[in-house]
Coordinates of C-alpha atoms in Angstrom, one line a residue:
X1 CA -0.2 -0.2 0.3
X2 CA 1.3 3.6 -1.0
X3 CA 0.3 6.7 0.5
X4 CA 2.3 10.7 -0.1
X5 CA 1.9 11.3 4.5
X6 CA 0.9 7.9 7.3
X7 CA -0.4 9.8 9.7
X8 CA -0.2 6.9 13.1
X9 CA -3.2 7.8 15.6
X10 CA -6.5 9.3 14.9
X11 CA -7.3 11.8 17.6
X12 CA -8.0 15.4 17.3
X13 CA -4.0 15.5 15.5
X14 CA -3.4 13.0 13.7
X15 CA -7.2 13.8 12.0
X16 CA -7.0 17.4 11.8
X17 CA -3.7 17.3 9.7
X18 CA -5.3 14.7 6.9
X19 CA -8.1 16.7 6.5
X20 CA -6.0 19.7 6.0
X21 CA -3.8 18.2 4.0
X22 CA -6.7 16.7 1.9
X23 CA -7.7 20.4 1.9
X24 CA -3.8 20.4 -0.3
X25 CA -4.8 17.6 -2.5
X26 CA -1.9 15.2 -0.6
X27 CA -2.9 12.1 -0.2
X28 CA -2.7 10.4 3.8
X29 CA -3.3 7.1 5.5
X30 CA -4.5 7.4 9.2
X31 CA -3.9 4.2 11.2
X32 CA -5.3 4.4 14.5
X33 CA -5.2 1.4 17.4
X34 CA -8.8 2.2 18.5
X35 CA -12.5 1.1 17.2
X36 CA -14.2 3.8 16.3
X37 CA -16.2 3.6 18.9
X38 CA -13.9 4.4 21.3
X39 CA -11.9 7.4 19.0
X40 CA -15.4 9.2 19.2
X41 CA -16.3 8.8 22.7
X42 CA -13.1 8.7 24.6
X43 CA -13.3 12.2 27.3
X44 CA -10.4 14.3 26.9
X45 CA -10.2 18.1 26.7
X46 CA -12.5 20.6 26.0
X47 CA -11.1 24.2 25.9
X48 CA -10.0 25.2 22.1
X49 CA -8.1 29.0 22.3
X50 CA -8.9 31.2 19.3
X51 CA -6.7 29.6 17.0
X52 CA -8.1 26.4 17.6
X53 CA -11.2 27.6 16.5
X54 CA -9.4 29.9 13.9
X55 CA -7.8 26.6 12.2
X56 CA -11.3 24.4 12.2
X57 CA -13.5 27.3 10.9
X58 CA -11.1 28.7 7.9
X59 CA -10.7 24.8 7.4
X60 CA -14.7 23.6 7.3
X61 CA -14.1 22.0 10.1
X62 CA -16.0 24.3 12.3
X63 CA -20.0 24.2 11.9
X64 CA -21.7 22.0 14.4
X65 CA -18.9 23.6 17.1
X66 CA -20.6 27.1 16.2
X67 CA -23.4 25.5 16.6
X68 CA -23.0 23.7 20.1
X69 CA -20.2 25.5 21.1
X70 CA -20.5 27.2 24.4
X71 CA -17.8 31.0 23.4
X72 CA -16.0 32.1 26.9
X73 CA -15.1 35.4 27.4
X74 CA -12.8 34.5 31.1
X75 CA -12.2 32.1 34.0
X76 CA -13.2 33.0 37.1
X77 CA -9.9 33.1 39.8
X78 CA -12.4 32.1 42.9
X79 CA -9.7 32.2 46.3
X80 CA -9.6 33.5 49.7
X81 CA -14.0 32.7 49.4
X82 CA -14.2 35.3 46.5
X83 CA -14.2 35.4 42.7
X84 CA -12.0 37.5 40.6
X85 CA -12.7 37.6 36.9
X86 CA -10.8 37.8 34.3
X87 CA -11.9 38.9 31.2
X88 CA -10.4 38.3 28.4
X89 CA -11.2 40.2 25.1
X90 CA -10.4 43.3 26.5
X91 CA -7.0 42.1 27.8
X92 CA -6.0 40.1 25.0
X93 CA -7.4 42.1 21.6
X94 CA -10.9 40.8 21.5
X95 CA -9.3 36.9 21.7
X96 CA -11.4 34.3 23.5
X97 CA -11.9 30.7 23.9
X98 CA -14.7 28.3 22.7
X99 CA -15.5 25.4 25.3
X100 CA -16.2 22.7 22.9
X101 CA -14.9 19.0 23.8
X102 CA -12.3 17.1 22.2
X103 CA -14.9 14.4 21.4
X104 CA -17.1 16.5 19.1
X105 CA -14.3 17.9 17.6
X106 CA -13.0 14.2 16.4
X107 CA -16.8 13.4 15.7
X108 CA -16.7 16.2 12.8
X109 CA -13.4 15.8 11.2
X110 CA -14.0 11.6 11.3
X111 CA -17.1 12.5 9.1
X112 CA -15.5 15.0 7.7
X113 CA -12.1 12.7 5.9
X114 CA -15.6 9.7 5.7
X115 CA -17.2 12.2 3.0
X116 CA -13.8 12.8 1.0
X117 CA -12.9 9.0 1.0
X118 CA -9.7 9.5 2.9
X119 CA -8.2 6.2 4.2
X120 CA -9.0 5.9 8.3
X121 CA -8.1 2.3 9.3
X122 CA -8.6 1.7 12.6
X123 CA -8.2 -1.3 14.8
X124 CA -4.9 -0.9 12.7
X125 CA -2.5 -1.9 15.1
X126 CA 1.3 0.1 13.9
X127 CA 3.8 -2.7 14.6
X128 CA 6.8 -0.6 13.6
X129 CA 8.2 2.3 11.5
X130 CA 11.2 1.7 9.5
X131 CA 13.4 3.6 6.7
X132 CA 12.9 7.2 8.9
X133 CA 16.7 7.6 7.8
X134 CA 15.7 7.4 4.4
X135 CA 14.4 8.7 1.1
X136 CA 11.6 5.6 1.7
X137 CA 9.8 5.2 5.2
X138 CA 7.5 2.7 5.5
X139 CA 4.8 1.2 8.9
X140 CA 4.1 -2.5 9.3
X141 CA 0.9 -2.7 10.8
X142 CA -1.3 -5.4 11.3
X143 CA -5.5 -5.2 10.7
X144 CA -8.6 -7.8 10.5
X145 CA -6.0 -10.1 11.5
X146 CA -3.1 -10.0 8.7
X147 CA 0.0 -7.4 8.4
X148 CA 0.5 -5.4 5.6
X149 CA 3.5 -2.2 4.7
X150 CA 2.1 1.5 3.9
X151 CA 5.1 2.4 2.1
X152 CA 5.0 6.9 1.8
X153 CA 7.2 9.8 1.6
X154 CA 6.4 10.9 5.4
X155 CA 5.5 9.2 8.7
X156 CA 3.3 11.5 11.1
X157 CA 3.5 10.0 14.8
X158 CA 0.7 11.5 16.2
X159 CA 0.1 8.8 18.7
X160 CA 0.1 10.1 21.9
X161 CA 3.0 9.8 24.6
X162 CA 2.8 6.5 24.8
X163 CA 2.4 5.3 20.7
X164 CA 5.2 3.7 18.9
X165 CA 6.6 6.7 17.4
X166 CA 8.3 8.6 19.6
X167 CA 9.5 4.8 20.4
X168 CA 10.7 4.4 16.5
X169 CA 13.4 6.9 17.0
X170 CA 17.2 6.3 17.7
X171 CA 17.2 6.0 21.8
X172 CA 20.4 8.4 21.2
X173 CA 18.5 11.2 18.7
X174 CA 16.1 12.8 21.9
X175 CA 16.9 14.7 24.5
X176 CA 13.8 14.4 27.0
X177 CA 12.8 17.1 30.0
X178 CA 9.8 15.8 32.5
X179 CA 8.4 16.9 35.9
X180 CA 6.4 14.5 38.3
X181 CA 3.8 16.9 40.0
X182 CA 3.0 15.6 44.0
X183 CA -0.8 15.7 42.8
X184 CA -4.0 14.4 41.0
X185 CA -7.3 15.0 39.3
X186 CA -9.9 13.2 40.2
X187 CA -12.3 14.6 37.5
X188 CA -15.8 13.4 36.7
X189 CA -19.0 14.2 34.1
X190 CA -21.9 14.5 36.2
X191 CA -25.2 14.9 34.2
X192 CA -26.6 18.6 35.7
X193 CA -25.9 21.8 34.4
X194 CA -23.2 24.0 35.3
X195 CA -23.7 26.2 37.9
X196 CA -21.0 29.0 36.4
X197 CA -21.1 30.7 32.7
X198 CA -18.0 30.1 32.6
X199 CA -14.7 28.3 33.9
X200 CA -13.9 28.7 37.4
X201 CA -10.5 28.3 38.9
X202 CA -10.5 27.2 42.5
X203 CA -7.7 27.7 45.3
X204 CA -8.4 26.6 48.3
X205 CA -6.4 25.4 51.4
X206 CA -7.8 22.0 50.8
X207 CA -6.7 21.7 47.2
X208 CA -7.3 22.8 44.1
X209 CA -10.6 22.5 43.0
X210 CA -12.3 23.6 39.1
X211 CA -16.0 23.7 37.4
X212 CA -15.7 22.8 34.0
X213 CA -18.8 21.5 31.3
X214 CA -19.2 20.0 28.2
X215 CA -22.5 21.4 27.4
X216 CA -25.2 23.3 28.9
X217 CA -26.5 20.0 30.5
X218 CA -23.5 18.3 31.5
X219 CA -20.6 19.5 34.2
X220 CA -16.7 18.6 33.6
X221 CA -15.1 18.8 37.8
X222 CA -11.8 18.6 38.7
X223 CA -10.6 18.0 42.1
X224 CA -6.3 18.0 43.2
X225 CA -6.3 15.1 45.2
X226 CA -2.9 12.3 46.1
X227 CA -1.9 11.0 42.9
X228 CA -2.4 7.0 45.1
X229 CA -5.8 7.9 45.7
X230 CA -8.1 5.4 42.9
X231 CA -11.7 6.2 42.0
X232 CA -13.0 3.5 44.3
X233 CA -11.6 6.6 47.9
X234 CA -14.1 8.7 45.8
X235 CA -17.3 7.9 46.6
X236 CA -20.2 10.2 44.4
X237 CA -21.3 12.7 47.3
X238 CA -17.5 12.9 49.4
X239 CA -15.8 14.7 45.8
X240 CA -19.2 16.5 45.6
X241 CA -18.8 18.2 50.0
X242 CA -15.0 18.1 48.4
X243 CA -16.2 20.5 45.6
X244 CA -18.6 22.9 47.9
X245 CA -16.0 23.2 50.5
X246 CA -12.8 23.6 47.9
X247 CA -15.9 26.3 45.9
X248 CA -17.7 28.1 48.8
X249 CA -18.1 31.7 48.8
X250 CA -19.5 34.2 50.9
X251 CA -21.3 35.6 48.1
X252 CA -24.4 32.7 48.4
X253 CA -23.3 30.9 45.2
X254 CA -24.6 27.5 45.2
X255 CA -22.9 24.0 43.6
X256 CA -25.4 22.0 41.8
X257 CA -25.8 18.5 42.3
X258 CA -26.4 15.8 39.6
X259 CA -25.5 12.5 38.8
X260 CA -21.7 11.3 38.2
X261 CA -21.3 9.7 34.7
X262 CA -17.8 9.2 34.2
X263 CA -15.1 9.0 37.2
X264 CA -11.5 8.8 36.8
X265 CA -8.0 10.1 38.2
X266 CA -5.2 11.5 35.6
X267 CA -1.4 11.8 37.7
X268 CA -0.4 15.3 36.7
X269 CA 3.0 15.9 34.7
X270 CA 4.9 18.0 32.0
X271 CA 7.7 16.4 29.4
X272 CA 9.2 17.3 26.1
X273 CA 10.7 15.5 23.3
X274 CA 13.3 17.1 21.4
X275 CA 13.6 17.3 18.3
X276 CA 10.5 16.8 17.2
X277 CA 11.9 15.1 13.9
X278 CA 14.0 12.8 12.8
X279 CA 14.4 11.8 9.3
X280 CA 11.3 11.2 7.9
X281 CA 9.6 10.9 10.8
X282 CA 7.7 14.1 12.4
X283 CA 6.4 13.9 16.0
X284 CA 3.1 16.0 16.9
X285 CA 0.6 16.2 19.8
X286 CA 1.6 14.3 23.1
X287 CA 3.7 12.1 21.2
X288 CA 6.1 15.4 21.5
X289 CA 5.0 16.8 24.7
X290 CA 2.8 16.8 27.5
X291 CA 1.0 19.4 29.9
X292 CA -0.7 19.9 33.0
X293 CA -4.1 20.0 32.5
X294 CA -4.2 23.0 34.5
X295 CA -4.2 25.2 31.6
X296 CA -5.9 23.8 28.5
X297 CA -3.1 23.5 26.3
X298 CA -2.6 20.1 25.5
X299 CA -4.7 19.5 22.5
X300 CA -4.4 23.4 21.3
X301 CA -0.9 22.5 21.1
X302 CA -1.4 19.5 19.2
X303 CA -3.5 21.6 16.6
X304 CA -1.0 24.1 16.1
X305 CA 1.9 21.5 15.7
X306 CA -0.3 19.9 12.7
X307 CA -1.1 23.4 11.4
X308 CA 2.4 23.9 11.2
X309 CA 3.2 20.4 10.1
X310 CA 0.0 20.8 7.3
X311 CA 1.8 23.9 6.0
X312 CA 5.2 22.7 5.5
X313 CA 4.0 19.5 3.6
X314 CA 2.1 21.2 1.0
X315 CA 5.5 23.7 0.5
X316 CA 7.1 20.8 0.2
X317 CA 5.1 19.2 -2.8
X318 CA 3.7 22.3 -4.4
X319 CA 7.5 23.2 -4.6
X320 CA 9.2 21.6 -3.7
X321 CA 10.7 23.0 -0.9
X322 CA 11.8 21.9 2.6
X323 CA 12.9 24.5 4.2
X324 CA 8.8 24.8 6.3
X325 CA 9.9 20.6 6.5
X326 CA 13.3 21.3 8.3
X327 CA 12.2 24.2 10.5
X328 CA 9.2 22.9 11.7
X329 CA 10.3 21.2 14.9
X330 CA 12.0 24.5 16.3
X331 CA 9.3 26.5 14.9
X332 CA 6.9 24.3 17.6
X333 CA 8.7 23.9 20.4
X334 CA 9.2 27.5 20.6
X335 CA 5.6 27.5 21.4
X336 CA 5.7 24.4 23.5
X337 CA 8.5 25.5 25.6
X338 CA 5.3 29.1 26.6
X339 CA 2.2 26.8 26.8
X340 CA 4.6 24.0 29.4
X341 CA 6.4 27.6 31.3
X342 CA 2.7 28.7 31.3
X343 CA 1.1 25.1 32.1
X344 CA 3.3 24.7 35.0
X345 CA 2.9 28.2 36.5
X346 CA -0.5 28.0 37.0
X347 CA -0.6 24.8 38.3
X348 CA 2.3 26.0 41.0
X349 CA -0.3 28.6 41.9
X350 CA -2.7 27.3 42.3
X351 CA -2.2 23.3 43.7
X352 CA -1.1 23.4 47.5
X353 CA 1.7 21.3 47.4
X354 CA 2.0 18.6 49.9
X355 CA 4.6 19.9 51.6
X356 CA 4.9 24.0 51.6
X357 CA 4.9 25.3 54.3
X358 CA 2.9 29.0 55.4
X359 CA 5.6 30.8 53.5
X360 CA 4.6 29.3 50.6
X361 CA 1.4 30.1 50.9
X362 CA 1.3 33.2 51.4
X363 CA 3.5 33.8 48.2
X364 CA 1.0 31.8 46.4
X365 CA -2.5 33.8 48.3
X366 CA 0.1 37.6 47.4
X367 CA 0.8 35.9 44.2
X368 CA -2.8 35.6 43.3
X369 CA -4.0 39.0 44.4
X370 CA -1.5 41.0 42.5
X371 CA -3.3 39.2 39.2
X372 CA -6.6 40.2 39.9
X373 CA -4.9 43.4 40.8
X374 CA -2.8 44.5 38.3
X375 CA -4.3 44.8 34.6
X376 CA -0.4 44.1 33.2
X377 CA -0.4 40.5 35.5
X378 CA -3.9 39.5 34.2
X379 CA -3.4 40.8 31.0
X380 CA -0.7 37.7 29.9
X381 CA -3.0 35.3 32.2
X382 CA -5.7 36.4 29.4
X383 CA -2.4 36.6 26.7
X384 CA -1.7 32.7 27.4
X385 CA -4.6 31.0 28.6
X386 CA -6.8 32.7 24.9
X387 CA -3.2 30.9 23.6
X388 CA -0.6 32.6 20.9
X389 CA -1.0 33.2 17.1
X390 CA 0.3 30.1 15.1
X391 CA 3.8 31.6 13.0

């Protein structure tokens, strides 16, 4: 089997790249380990930066997002039992974000690729990536009980942190930087309308809490917990009681409770592998970098990566010029490290560490008070949250 661009992974990054390449007349084949049903229901991110929204709209993939998504023009920082709003448009040049679940982005992109006759192979396990140091790379994979070889010009690994893509590089080809955090997030989906109009980021001495949403009828909430905790340690009533404690304010705000339909615990880590290219193999999204979810950057970084790659590949096929491909890793990593710093800063600001001192707590509160009282500090937060342009 032959294709121009082999894409491993049918998450939003791989699917969007295939869609963008199709619009440039470049064929691709997407290999996905899981079933289509699994890909369309796995819960991940839900906040789209302005640049991500713009890319989806410009590519014809934003129609349902614009009908059903929830535009958000700010967030709320909550501490000392008081709420403080950060207004995005006034602080970030009119830009804002969109609440639209990653599952819905995936559904939209699969439908577009199917309608265009794109080659999406679900339950196709990539077994090896070979020849990446030559001009004839290939991916060996298993599908429908048989092994096949996909020959291509380029391989793009959008297969996540545990995928085969990054592991196919020579061990000495990558420099890895990583940090593990001493806490995790317990996340729930609840069949209850959100208790707020915009996301609430709450700092409390008992730990961080986040109130988000997936739609007008489904709430997404998170609690900082011990990384060794299990979902079974947190019965529903305990979760709601703890959320109510951490979100409490003196103005009478109330948290709506409802049936919990999903519950999971996510470890917190930062991770960057660089460079994001070796020969004819390119890394994108979680295959190359992980951010703690506090800053809502994971999905948006993946979209920025493949936007750069689509532009570079289009330039290569149209003009025979590989210069943008050669520049991809450096350009992507500039954005990655900015997002890593923002996510690290927001995470350490809002989450009390298990071993922190009274001095540490006072520093954190001082920083939070500065953010909500200084227009310059609030503008920096807003600019990074809504996302930098893809250049």
